[in-house]
mmCIF file of N, CA and C in Angstrom:
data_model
loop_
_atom_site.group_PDB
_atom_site.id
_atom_site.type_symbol
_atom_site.label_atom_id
_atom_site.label_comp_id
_atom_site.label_asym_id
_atom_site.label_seq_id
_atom_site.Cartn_x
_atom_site.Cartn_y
_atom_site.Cartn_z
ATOM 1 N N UNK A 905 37.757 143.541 -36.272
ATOM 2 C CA UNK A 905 37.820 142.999 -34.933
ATOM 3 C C UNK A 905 38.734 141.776 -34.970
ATOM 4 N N UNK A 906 39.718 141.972 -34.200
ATOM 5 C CA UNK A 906 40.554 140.607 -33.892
ATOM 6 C C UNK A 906 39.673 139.441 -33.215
ATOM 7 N N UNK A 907 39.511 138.396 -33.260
ATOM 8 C CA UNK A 907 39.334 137.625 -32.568
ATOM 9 C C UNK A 907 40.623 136.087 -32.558
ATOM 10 N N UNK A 908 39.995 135.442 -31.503
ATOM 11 C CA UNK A 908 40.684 134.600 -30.654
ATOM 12 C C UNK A 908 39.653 133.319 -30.323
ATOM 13 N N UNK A 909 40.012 132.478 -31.118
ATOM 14 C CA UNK A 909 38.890 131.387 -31.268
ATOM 15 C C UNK A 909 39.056 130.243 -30.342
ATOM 16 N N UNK A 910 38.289 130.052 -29.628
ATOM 17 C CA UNK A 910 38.820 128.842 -28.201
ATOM 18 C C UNK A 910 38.823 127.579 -28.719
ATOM 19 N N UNK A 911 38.956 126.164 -28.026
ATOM 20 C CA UNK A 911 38.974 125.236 -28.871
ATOM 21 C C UNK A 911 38.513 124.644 -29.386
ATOM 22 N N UNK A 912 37.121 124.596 -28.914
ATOM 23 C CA UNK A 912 35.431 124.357 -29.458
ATOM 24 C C UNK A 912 34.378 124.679 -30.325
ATOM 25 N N UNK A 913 34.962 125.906 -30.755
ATOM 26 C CA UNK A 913 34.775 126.728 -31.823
ATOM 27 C C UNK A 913 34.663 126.048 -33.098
ATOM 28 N N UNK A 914 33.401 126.050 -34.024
ATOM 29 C CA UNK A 914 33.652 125.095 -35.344
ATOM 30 C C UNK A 914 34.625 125.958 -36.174
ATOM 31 N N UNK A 915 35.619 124.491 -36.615
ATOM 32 C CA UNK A 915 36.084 125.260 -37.830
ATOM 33 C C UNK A 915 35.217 126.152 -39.396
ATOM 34 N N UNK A 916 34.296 125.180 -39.260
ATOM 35 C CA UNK A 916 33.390 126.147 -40.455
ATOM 36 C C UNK A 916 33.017 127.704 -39.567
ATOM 37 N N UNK A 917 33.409 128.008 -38.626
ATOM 38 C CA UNK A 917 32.591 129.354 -37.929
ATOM 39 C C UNK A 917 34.182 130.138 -38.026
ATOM 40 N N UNK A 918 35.012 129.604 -37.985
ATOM 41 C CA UNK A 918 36.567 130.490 -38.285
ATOM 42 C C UNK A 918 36.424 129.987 -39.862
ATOM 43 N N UNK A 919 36.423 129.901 -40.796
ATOM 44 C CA UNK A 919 36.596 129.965 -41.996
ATOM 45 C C UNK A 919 35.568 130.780 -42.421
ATOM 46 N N UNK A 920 34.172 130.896 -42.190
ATOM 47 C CA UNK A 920 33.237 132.019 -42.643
ATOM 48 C C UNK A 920 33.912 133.359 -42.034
ATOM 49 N N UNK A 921 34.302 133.442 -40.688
ATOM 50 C CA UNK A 921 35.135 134.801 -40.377
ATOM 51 C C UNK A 921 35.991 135.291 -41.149
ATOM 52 N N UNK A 922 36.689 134.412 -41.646
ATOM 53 C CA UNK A 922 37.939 134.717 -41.800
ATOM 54 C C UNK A 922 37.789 135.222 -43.386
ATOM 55 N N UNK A 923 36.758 134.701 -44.307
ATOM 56 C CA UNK A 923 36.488 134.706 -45.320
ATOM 57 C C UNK A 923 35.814 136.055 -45.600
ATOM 58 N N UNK A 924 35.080 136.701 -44.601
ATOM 59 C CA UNK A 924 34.252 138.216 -44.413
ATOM 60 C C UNK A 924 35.326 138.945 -43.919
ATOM 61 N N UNK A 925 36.719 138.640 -43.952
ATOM 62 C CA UNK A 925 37.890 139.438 -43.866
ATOM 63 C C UNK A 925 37.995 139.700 -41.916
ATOM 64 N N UNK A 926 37.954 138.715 -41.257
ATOM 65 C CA UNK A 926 38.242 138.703 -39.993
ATOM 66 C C UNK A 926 39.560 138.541 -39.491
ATOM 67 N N UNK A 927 40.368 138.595 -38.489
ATOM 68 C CA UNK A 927 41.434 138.159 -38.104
ATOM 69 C C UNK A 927 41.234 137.049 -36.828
ATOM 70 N N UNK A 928 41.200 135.643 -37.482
ATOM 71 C CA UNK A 928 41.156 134.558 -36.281
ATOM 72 C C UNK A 928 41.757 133.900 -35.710
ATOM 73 N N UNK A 929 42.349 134.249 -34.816
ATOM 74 C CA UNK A 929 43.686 133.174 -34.533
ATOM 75 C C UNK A 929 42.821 132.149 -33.536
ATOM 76 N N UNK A 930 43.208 130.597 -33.787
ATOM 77 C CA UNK A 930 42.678 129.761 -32.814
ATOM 78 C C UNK A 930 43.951 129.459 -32.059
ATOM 79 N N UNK A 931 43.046 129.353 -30.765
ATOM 80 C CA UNK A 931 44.207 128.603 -29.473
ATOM 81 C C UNK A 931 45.065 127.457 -29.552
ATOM 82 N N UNK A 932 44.269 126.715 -30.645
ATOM 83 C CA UNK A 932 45.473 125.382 -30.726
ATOM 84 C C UNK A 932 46.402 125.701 -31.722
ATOM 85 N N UNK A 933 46.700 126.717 -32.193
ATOM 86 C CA UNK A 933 47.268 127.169 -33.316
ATOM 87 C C UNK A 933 48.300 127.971 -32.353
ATOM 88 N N UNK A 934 48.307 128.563 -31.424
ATOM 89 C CA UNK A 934 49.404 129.169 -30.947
ATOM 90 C C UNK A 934 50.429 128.770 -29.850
ATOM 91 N N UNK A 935 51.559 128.793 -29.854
ATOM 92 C CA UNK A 935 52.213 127.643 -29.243
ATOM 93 C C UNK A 935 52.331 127.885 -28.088
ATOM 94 N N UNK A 936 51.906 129.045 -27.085
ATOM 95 C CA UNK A 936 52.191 129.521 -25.747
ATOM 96 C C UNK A 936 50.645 128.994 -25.390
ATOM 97 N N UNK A 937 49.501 128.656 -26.278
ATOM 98 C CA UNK A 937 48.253 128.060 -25.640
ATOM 99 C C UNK A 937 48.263 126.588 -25.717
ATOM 100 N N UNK A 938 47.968 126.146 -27.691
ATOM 101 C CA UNK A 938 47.270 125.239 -27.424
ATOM 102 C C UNK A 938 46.559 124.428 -26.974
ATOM 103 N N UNK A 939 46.002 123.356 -27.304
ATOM 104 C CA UNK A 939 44.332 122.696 -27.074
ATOM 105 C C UNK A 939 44.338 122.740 -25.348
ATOM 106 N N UNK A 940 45.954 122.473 -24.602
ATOM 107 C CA UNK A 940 45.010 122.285 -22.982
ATOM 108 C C UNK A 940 45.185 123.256 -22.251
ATOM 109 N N UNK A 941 45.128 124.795 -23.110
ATOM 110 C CA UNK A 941 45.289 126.301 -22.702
ATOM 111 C C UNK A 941 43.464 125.803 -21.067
ATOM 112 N N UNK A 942 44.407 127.133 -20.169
ATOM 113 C CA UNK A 942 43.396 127.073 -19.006
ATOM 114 C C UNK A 942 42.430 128.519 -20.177
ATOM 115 N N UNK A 943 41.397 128.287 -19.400
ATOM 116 C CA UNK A 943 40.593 129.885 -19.989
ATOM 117 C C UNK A 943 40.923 130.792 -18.992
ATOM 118 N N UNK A 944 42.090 131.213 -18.229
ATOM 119 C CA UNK A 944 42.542 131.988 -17.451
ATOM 120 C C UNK A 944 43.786 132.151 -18.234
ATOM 121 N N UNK A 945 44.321 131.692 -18.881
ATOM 122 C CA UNK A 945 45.281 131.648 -20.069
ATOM 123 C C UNK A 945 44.860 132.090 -21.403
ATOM 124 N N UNK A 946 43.783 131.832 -21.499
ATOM 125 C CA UNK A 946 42.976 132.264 -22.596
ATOM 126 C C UNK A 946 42.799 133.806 -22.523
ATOM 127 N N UNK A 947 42.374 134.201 -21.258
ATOM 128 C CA UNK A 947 42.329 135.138 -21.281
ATOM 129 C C UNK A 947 43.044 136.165 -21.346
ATOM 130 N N UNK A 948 43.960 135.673 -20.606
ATOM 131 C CA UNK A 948 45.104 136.931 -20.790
ATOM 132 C C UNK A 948 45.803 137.079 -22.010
ATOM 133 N N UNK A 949 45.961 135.830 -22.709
ATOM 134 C CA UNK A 949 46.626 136.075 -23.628
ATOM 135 C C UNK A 949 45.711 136.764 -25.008
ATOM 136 N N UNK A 950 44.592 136.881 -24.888
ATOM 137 C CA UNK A 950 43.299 137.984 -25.446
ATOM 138 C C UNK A 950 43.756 139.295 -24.984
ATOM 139 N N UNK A 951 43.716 139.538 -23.896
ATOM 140 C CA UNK A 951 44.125 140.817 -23.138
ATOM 141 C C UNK A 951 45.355 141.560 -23.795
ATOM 142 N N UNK A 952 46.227 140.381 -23.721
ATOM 143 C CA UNK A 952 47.978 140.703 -24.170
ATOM 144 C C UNK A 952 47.506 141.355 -25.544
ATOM 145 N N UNK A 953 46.786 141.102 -26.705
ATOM 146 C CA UNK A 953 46.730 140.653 -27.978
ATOM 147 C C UNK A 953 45.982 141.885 -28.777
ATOM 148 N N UNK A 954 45.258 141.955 -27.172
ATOM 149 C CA UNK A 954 43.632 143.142 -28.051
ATOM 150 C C UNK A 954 42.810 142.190 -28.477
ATOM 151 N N UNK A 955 42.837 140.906 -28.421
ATOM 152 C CA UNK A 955 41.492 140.082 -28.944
ATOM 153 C C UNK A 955 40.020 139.662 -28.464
ATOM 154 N N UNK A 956 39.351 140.084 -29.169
ATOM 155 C CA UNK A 956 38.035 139.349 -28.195
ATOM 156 C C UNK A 956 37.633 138.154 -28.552
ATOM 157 N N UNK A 957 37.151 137.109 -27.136
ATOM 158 C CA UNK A 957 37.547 135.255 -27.083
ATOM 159 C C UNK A 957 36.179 135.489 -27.867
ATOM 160 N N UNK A 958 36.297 134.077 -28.921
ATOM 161 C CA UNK A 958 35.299 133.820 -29.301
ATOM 162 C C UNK A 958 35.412 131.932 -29.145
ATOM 163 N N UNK A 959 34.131 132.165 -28.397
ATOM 164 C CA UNK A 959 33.990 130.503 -27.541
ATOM 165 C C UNK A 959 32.677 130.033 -27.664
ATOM 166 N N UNK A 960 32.118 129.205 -27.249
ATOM 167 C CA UNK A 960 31.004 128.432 -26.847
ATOM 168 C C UNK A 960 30.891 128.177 -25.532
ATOM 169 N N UNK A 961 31.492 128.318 -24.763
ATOM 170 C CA UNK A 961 31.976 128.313 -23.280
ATOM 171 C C UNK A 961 31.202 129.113 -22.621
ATOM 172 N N UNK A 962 29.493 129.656 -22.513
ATOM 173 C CA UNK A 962 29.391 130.731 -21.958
ATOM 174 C C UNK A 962 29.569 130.578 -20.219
ATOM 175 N N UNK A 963 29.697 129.169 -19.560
ATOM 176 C CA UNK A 963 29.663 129.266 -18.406
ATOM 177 C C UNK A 963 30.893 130.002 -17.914
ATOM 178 N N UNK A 964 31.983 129.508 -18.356
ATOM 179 C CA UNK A 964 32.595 129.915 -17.653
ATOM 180 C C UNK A 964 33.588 131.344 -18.512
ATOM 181 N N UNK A 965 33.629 131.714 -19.427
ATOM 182 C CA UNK A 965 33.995 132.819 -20.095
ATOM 183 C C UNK A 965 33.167 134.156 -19.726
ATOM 184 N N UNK A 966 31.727 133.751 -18.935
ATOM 185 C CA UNK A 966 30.884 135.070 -19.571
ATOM 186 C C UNK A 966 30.923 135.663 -17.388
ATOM 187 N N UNK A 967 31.306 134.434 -16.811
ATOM 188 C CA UNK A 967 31.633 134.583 -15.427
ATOM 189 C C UNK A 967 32.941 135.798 -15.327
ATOM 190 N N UNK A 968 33.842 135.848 -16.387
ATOM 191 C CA UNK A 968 35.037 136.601 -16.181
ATOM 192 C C UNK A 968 34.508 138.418 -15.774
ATOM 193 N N UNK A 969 34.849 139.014 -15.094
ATOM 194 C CA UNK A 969 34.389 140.341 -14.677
ATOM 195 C C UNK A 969 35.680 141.363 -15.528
ATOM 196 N N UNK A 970 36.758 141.152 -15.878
ATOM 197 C CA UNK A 970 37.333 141.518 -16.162
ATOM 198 C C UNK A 970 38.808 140.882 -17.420
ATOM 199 N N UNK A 971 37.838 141.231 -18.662
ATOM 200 C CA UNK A 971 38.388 140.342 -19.665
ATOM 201 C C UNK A 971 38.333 141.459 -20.858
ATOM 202 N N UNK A 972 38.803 141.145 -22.105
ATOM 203 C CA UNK A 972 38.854 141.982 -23.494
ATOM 204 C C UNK A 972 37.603 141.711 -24.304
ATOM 205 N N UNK A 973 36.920 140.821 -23.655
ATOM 206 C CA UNK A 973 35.260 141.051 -25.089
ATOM 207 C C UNK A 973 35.458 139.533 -25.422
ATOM 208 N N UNK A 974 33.658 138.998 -25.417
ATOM 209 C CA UNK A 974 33.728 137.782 -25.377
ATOM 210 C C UNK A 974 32.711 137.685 -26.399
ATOM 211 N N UNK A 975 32.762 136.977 -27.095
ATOM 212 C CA UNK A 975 31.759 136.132 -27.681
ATOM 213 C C UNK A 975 31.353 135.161 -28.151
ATOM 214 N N UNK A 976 30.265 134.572 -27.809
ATOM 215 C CA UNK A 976 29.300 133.430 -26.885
ATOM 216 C C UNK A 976 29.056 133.177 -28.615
ATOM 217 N N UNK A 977 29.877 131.720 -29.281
ATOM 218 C CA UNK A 977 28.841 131.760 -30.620
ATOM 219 C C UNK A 977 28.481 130.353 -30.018
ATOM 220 N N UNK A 978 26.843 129.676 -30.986
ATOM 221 C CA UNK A 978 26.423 128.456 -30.713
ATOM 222 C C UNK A 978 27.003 127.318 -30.524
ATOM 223 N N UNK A 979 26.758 125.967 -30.432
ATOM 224 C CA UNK A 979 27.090 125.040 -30.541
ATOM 225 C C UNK A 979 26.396 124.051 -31.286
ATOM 226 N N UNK A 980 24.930 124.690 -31.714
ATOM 227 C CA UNK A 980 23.897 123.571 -32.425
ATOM 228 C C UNK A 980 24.441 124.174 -34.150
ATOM 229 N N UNK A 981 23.431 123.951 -34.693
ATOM 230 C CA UNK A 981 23.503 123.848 -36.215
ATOM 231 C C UNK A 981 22.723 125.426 -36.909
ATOM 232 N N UNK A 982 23.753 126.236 -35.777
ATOM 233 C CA UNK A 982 23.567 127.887 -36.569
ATOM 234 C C UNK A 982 24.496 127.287 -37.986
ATOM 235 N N UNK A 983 24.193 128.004 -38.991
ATOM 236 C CA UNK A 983 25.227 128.052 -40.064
ATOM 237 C C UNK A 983 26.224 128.981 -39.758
ATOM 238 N N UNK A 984 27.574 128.551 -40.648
ATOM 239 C CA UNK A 984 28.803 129.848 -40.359
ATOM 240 C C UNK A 984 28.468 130.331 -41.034
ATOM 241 N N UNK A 985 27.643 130.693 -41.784
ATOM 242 C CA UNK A 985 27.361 131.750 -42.763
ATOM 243 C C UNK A 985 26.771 133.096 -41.882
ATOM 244 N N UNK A 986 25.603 132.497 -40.921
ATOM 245 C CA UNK A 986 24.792 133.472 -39.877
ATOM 246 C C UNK A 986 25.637 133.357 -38.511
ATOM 247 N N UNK A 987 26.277 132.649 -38.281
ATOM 248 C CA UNK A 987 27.209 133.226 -37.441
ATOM 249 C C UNK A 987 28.206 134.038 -37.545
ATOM 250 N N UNK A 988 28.783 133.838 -38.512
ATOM 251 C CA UNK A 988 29.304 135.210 -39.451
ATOM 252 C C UNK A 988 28.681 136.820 -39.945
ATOM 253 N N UNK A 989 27.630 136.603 -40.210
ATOM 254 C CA UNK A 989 26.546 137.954 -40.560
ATOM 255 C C UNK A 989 26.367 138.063 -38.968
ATOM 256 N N UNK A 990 26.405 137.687 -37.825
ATOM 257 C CA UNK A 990 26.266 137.934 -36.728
ATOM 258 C C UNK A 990 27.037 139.046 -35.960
ATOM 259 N N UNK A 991 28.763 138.281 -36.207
ATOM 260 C CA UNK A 991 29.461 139.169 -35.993
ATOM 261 C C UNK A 991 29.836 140.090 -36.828
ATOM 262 N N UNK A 992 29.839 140.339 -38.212
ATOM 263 C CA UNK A 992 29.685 141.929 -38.630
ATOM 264 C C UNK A 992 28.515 142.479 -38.133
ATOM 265 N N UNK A 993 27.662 142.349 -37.764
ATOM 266 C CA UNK A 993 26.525 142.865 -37.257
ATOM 267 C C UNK A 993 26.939 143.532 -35.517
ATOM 268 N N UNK A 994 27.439 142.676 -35.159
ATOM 269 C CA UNK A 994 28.124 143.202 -33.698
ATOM 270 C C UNK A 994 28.992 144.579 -34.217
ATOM 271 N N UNK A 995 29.945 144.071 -34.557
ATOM 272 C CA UNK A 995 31.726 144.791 -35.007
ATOM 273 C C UNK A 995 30.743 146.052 -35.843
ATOM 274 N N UNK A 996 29.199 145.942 -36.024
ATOM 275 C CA UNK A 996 29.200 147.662 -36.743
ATOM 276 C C UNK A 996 28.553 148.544 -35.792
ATOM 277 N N UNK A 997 28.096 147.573 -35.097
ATOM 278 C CA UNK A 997 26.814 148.197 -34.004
ATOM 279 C C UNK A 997 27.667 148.841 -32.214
ATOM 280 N N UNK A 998 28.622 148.129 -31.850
ATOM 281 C CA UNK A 998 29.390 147.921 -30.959
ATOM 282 C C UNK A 998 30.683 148.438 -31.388
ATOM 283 N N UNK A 999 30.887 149.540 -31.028
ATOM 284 C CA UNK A 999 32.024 150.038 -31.271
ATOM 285 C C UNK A 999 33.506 149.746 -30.231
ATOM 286 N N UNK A 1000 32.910 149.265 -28.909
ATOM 287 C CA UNK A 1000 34.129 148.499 -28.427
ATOM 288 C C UNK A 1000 33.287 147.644 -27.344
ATOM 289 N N UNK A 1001 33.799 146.628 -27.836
ATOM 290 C CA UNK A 1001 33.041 145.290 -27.322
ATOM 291 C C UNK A 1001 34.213 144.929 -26.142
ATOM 292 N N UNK A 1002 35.464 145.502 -26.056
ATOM 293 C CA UNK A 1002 36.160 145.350 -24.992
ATOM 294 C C UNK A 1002 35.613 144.521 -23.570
ATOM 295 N N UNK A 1003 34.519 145.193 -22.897
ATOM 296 C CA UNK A 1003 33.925 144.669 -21.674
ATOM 297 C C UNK A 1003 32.985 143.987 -21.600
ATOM 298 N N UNK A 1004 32.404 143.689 -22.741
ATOM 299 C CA UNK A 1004 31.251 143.223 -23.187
ATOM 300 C C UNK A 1004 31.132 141.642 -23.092
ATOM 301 N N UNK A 1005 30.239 140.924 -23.121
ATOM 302 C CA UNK A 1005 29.632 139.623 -22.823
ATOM 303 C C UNK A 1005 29.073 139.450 -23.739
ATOM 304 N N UNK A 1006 28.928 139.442 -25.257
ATOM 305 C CA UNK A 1006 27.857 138.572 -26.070
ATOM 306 C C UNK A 1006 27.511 137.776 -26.723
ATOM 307 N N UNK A 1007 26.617 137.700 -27.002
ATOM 308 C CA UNK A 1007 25.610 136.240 -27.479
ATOM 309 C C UNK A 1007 25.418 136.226 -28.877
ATOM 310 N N UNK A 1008 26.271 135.519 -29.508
ATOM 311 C CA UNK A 1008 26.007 135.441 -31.295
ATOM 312 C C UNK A 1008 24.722 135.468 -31.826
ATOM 313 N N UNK A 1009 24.180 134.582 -31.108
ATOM 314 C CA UNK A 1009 22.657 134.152 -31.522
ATOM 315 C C UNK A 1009 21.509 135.217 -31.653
ATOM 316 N N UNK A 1010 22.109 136.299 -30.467
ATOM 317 C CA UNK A 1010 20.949 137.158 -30.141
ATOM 318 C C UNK A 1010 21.186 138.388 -31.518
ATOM 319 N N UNK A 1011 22.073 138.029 -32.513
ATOM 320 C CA UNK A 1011 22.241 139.157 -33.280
ATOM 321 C C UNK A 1011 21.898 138.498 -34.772
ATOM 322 N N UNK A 1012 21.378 137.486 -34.748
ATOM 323 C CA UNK A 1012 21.334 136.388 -35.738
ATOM 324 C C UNK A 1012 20.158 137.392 -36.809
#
């Protein structure tokens, strides 16, 4: 699963991904987003990409009706280790998370 890491995102939660063999690109890392990307920018450029957003943002990311696959990881003191076992746990169970809305936590 590609993902697309927004800007809030801990870096320890993209380095456990990336380490379980993920593909993470973060938003401040790409030069058509960076850090003051809109999440209407965010999005499309997920869309453009095939990526699904991975944010903390659920207000306003999980509002989108029409987006590439979102997912909602914590903001408290999950470890990247179980936020990581989270999303392989999604990516085996969910075969296209494309339209999907979910919640890291709830797969913990």
């Amino acid at each position: 699963m590609r993902l697309l890491a927004d800007v809030h995102v801990k870096t320890a939660y993209i380095n456990a991904l990336r380490s379980e063999g993920h593909t993470v690109e973060r938003v401040v890392d790409i030069d058509t987003l960076g850090p003051t990307a809109t999440d209407s920018e965010i999005r499309s450029y997920a869309q453009a990409e095939g990526a699904v957003i991975l944010t903390n943002d659920a207000k306003d990311f999980a509002a989108f009706d029409d987006h590439e696959g979102v997912i909602i990881v914590p903001q408290t003191e999950v470890t990247a280790g179980a936020v990581a076992g989270a999303i392989n746990r999604i990516e085996r169970v969910v075969s296209d998370p494309s339209s999907l809305v979910l919640h890291a936590t709830n797969w913990l």
